Short mmCIF file of C-alpha atoms in Angstrom, two decimals:
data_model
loop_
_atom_site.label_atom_id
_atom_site.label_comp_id
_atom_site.label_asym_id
_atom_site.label_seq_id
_atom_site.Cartn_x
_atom_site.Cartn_y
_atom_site.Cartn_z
CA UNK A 215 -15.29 6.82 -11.61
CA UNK A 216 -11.90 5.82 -13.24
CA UNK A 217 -8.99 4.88 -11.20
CA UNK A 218 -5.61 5.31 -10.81
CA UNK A 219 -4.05 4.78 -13.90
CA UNK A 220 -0.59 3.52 -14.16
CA UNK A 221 1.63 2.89 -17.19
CA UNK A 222 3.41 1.31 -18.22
CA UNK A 223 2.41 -2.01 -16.83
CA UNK A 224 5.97 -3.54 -16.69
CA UNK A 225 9.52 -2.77 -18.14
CA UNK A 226 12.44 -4.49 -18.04
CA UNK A 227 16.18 -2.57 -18.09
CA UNK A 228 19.39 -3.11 -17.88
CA UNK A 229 20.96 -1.89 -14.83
CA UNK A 230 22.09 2.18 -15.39
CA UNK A 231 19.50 2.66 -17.55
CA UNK A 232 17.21 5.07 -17.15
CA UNK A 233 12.84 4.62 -16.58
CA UNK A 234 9.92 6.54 -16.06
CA UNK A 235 6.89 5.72 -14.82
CA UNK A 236 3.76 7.39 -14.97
CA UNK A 237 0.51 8.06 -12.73
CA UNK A 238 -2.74 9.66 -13.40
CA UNK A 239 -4.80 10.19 -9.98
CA UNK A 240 -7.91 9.63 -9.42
CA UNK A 241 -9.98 13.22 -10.69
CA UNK A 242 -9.76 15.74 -7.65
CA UNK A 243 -7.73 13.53 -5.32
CA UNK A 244 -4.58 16.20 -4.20
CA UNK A 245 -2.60 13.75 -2.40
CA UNK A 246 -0.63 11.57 -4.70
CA UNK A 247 1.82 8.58 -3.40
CA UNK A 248 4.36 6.20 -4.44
CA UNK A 249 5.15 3.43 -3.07
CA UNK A 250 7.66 0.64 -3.99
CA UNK A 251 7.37 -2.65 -3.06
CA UNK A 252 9.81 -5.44 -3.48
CA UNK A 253 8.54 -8.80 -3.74
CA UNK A 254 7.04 -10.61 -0.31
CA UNK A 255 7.19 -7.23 1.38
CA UNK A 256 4.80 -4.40 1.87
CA UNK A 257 4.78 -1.29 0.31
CA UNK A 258 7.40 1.40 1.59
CA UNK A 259 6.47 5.20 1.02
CA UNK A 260 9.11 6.80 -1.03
CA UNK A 261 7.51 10.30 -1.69
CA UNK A 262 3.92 11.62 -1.46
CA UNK A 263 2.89 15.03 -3.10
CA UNK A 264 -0.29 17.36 -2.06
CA UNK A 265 -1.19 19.35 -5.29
CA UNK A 266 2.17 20.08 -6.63
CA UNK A 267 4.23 20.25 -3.56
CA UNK A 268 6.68 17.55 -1.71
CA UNK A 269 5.27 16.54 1.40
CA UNK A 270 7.83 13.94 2.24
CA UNK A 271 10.43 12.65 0.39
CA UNK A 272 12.60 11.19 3.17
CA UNK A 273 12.55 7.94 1.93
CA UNK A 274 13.64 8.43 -1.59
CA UNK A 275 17.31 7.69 -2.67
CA UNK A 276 17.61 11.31 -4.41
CA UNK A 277 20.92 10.99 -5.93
CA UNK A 278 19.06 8.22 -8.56
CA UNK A 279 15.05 9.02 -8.45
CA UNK A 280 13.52 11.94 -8.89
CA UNK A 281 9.68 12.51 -8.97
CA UNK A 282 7.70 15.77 -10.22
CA UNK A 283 4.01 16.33 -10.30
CA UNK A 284 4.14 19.77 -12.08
CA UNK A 285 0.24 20.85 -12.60
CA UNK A 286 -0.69 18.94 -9.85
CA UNK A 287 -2.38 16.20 -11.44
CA UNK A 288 -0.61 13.25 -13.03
CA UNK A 289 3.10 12.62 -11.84
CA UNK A 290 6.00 10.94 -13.37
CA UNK A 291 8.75 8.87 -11.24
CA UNK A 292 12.36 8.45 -12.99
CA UNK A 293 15.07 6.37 -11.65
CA UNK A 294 18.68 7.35 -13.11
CA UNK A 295 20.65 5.07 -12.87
CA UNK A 296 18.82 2.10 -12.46
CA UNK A 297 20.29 -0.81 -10.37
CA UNK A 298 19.85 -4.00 -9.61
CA UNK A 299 18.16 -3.76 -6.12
CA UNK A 300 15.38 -1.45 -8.00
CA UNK A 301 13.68 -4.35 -9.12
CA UNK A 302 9.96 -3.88 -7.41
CA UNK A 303 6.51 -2.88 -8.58
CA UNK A 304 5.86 0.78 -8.34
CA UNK A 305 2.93 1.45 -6.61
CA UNK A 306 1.01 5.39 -7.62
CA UNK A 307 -1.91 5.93 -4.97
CA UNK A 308 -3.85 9.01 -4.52
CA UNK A 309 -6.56 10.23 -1.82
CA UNK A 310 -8.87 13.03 -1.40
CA UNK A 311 -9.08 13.28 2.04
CA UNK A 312 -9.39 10.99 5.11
CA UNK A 313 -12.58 9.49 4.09
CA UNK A 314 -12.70 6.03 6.14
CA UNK A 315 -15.45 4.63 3.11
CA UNK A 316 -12.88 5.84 0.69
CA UNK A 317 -9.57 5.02 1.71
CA UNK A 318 -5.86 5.09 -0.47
CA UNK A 319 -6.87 4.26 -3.59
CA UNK A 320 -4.41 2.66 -5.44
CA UNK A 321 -3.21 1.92 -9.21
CA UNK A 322 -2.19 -2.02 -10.77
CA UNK A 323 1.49 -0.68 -10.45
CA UNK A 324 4.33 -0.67 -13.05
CA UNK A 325 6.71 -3.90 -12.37
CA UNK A 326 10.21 -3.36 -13.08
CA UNK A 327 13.22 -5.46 -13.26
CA UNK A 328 16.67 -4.35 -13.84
CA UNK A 329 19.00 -7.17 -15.35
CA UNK B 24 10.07 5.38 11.16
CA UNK B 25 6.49 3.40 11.78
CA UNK B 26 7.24 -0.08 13.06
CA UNK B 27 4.13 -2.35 12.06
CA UNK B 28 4.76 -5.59 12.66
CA UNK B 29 2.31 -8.79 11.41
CA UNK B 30 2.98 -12.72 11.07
CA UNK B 31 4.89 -13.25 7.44
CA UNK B 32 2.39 -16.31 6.64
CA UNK B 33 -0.62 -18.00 7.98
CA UNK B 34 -2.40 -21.09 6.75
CA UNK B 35 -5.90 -22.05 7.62
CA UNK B 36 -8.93 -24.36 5.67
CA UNK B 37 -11.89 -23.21 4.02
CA UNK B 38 -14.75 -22.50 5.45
CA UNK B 39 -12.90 -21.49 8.82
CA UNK B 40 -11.97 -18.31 10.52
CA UNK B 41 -9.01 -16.84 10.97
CA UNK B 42 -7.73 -13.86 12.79
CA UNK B 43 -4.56 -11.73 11.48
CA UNK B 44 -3.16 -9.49 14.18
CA UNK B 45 -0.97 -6.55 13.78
CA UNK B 46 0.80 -4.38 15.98
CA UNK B 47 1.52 -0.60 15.72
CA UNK B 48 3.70 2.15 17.10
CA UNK B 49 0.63 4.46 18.56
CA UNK B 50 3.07 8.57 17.94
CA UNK B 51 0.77 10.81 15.74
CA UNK B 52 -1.66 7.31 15.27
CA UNK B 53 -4.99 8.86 13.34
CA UNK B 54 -6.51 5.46 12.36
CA UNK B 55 -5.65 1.93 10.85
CA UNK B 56 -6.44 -0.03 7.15
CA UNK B 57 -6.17 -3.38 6.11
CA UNK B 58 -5.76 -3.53 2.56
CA UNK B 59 -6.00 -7.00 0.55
CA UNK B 60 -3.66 -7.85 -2.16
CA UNK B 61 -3.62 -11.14 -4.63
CA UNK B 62 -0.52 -11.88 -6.13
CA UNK B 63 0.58 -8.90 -8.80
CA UNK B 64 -2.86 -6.89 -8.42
CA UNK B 65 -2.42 -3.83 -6.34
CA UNK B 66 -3.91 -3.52 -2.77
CA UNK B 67 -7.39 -2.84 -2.17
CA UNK B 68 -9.32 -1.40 0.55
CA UNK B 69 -10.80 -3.33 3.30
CA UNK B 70 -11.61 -1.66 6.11
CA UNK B 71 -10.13 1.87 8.23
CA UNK B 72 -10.54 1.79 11.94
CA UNK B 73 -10.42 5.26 14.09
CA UNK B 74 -12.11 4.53 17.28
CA UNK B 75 -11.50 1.27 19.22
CA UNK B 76 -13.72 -1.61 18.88
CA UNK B 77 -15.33 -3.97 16.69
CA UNK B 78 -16.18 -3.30 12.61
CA UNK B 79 -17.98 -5.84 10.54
CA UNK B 80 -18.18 -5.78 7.15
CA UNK B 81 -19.87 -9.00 5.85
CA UNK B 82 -17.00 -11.71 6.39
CA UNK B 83 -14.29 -9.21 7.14
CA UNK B 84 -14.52 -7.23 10.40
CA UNK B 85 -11.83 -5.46 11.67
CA UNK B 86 -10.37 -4.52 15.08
CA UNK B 87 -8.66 -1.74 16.83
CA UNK B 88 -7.37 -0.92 20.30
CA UNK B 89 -5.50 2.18 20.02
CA UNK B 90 -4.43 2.44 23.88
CA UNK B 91 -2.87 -1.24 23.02
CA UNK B 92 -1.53 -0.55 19.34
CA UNK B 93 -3.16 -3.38 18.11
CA UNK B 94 -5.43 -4.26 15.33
CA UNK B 95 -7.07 -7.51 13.73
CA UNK B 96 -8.04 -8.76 10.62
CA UNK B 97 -11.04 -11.52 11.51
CA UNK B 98 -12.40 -13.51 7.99
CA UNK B 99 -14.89 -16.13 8.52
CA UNK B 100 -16.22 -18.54 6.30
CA UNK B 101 -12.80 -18.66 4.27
CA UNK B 102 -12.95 -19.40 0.94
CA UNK B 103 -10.52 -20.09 -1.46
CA UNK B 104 -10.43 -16.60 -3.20
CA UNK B 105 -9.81 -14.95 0.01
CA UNK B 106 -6.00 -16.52 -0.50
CA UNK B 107 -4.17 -13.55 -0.57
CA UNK B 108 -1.63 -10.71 1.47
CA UNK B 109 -3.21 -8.84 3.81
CA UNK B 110 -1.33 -5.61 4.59
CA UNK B 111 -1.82 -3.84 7.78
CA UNK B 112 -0.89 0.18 7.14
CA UNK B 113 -0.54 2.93 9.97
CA UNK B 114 -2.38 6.33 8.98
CA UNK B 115 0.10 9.23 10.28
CA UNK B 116 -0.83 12.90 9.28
CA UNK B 117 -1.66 12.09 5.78
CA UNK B 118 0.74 8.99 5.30
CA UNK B 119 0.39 5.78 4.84
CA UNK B 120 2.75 3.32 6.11
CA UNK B 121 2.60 -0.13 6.25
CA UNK B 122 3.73 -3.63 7.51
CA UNK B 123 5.06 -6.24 5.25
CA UNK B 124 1.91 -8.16 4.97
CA UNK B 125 0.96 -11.75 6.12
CA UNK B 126 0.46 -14.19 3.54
CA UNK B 127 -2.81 -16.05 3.87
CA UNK B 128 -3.09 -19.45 2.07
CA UNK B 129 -6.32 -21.31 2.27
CA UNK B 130 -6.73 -24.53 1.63
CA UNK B 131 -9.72 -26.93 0.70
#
């Protein structure tokens, strides 16, 4: 079974730039995640999707990212303006249900860094 | 918010055990994982703990007293590939939140 897949792998910006990042679930999984996480810390939610609806968003600075998952398969994250503080790997998990065998799957991440 | 708290770093030589504990806020708790992570790989699974007790998997078992909000991360017989972050996440609903992870160094 493939995994998540994740591209691209890293990117580097200059800060106001725009990015995009890209996830392909797992086949069949409905819940799709992403997750940023700055280096030495864990990974902090900042929106999750079930097919191709917002769950929660809550922790996503809106006025510069912006995620859509259209067909309710792979999703894109964009961050417009980028600044400096954005530098982190972006995480793109997905699950199929609560399956304790199965878990969060997650991708290798896209590492950015804003200079 | 979740507030999941676990030590930032531990240290501890091969071969040995060691125990990584983590501590949960237990509103809308439906179970706990401990993910592993090595250093610019993403997390993988470990273990997911509903009920309370004890779960062994091989070297890992993990533990889980939800009346406490508490859980533990035991790994025995270290070795040196089990150097790594070890992130403790909270299942809410269907979200995952997590601590910042405890940063286990072994050494020979």
């Amino acid at each position: 079974e493939a995994g998540v897949a994740q591209s691209p792998r890293y990117k580097i910006i200059e800060k106001r730039q725009s990015v995009a990042f890209w996830c392909n679930p797992i086949s069949g999984h409905a819940t799709l995640y992403w997750y940023q996480q700055i280096l030495g810390q864990g990974p902090k939610l900042l929106i999750q999707f079930q097919n191709n609806g917002v769950v929660d968003d809550s922790q996503l600075p809106k006025d510069r990212f912006s995620a859509e998952r259209l067909k309710g398969v792979d999703s894109t994250l964009k961050i417009q303006p980028a600044k400096l503080e954005d530098s982190a790997v972006y995480l793109c998990a997905s699950s199929w249900s609560r399956d304790p065998n199965y878990g969060y799957t997650f991708g290798s991440g896209t590492r950015l860094t804003v200079v | 918010g979740q507030n999941i708290d676990q030590p930032t770093e531990m240290t501890a030589t091969e071969g040995a055990i060691v125990q990584i504990n983590c501590t949960y806020q237990t509103s809308g708790f439906n179970g706990l994982f401990w993910y592993q992570q090595h250093a610019g790989e993403a997390p993988t699974f470990l273990s997911y703990n509903v009920l309370d007790g004890l779960e062994e998997k091989g070297r890992f078992s993990s533990f889980l007293s939800r009346s406490k909000g508490y859980s533990y991360l035991l790994l025995k017989e270290l070795q040196m590939k089990d150097s790594a972050s070890y992130l403790c996440a909270e299942e809410a609903g269907n979200m995952l939140t997590f601590g910042g992870g405890t940063r286990l160094m072994v050494k020979p």
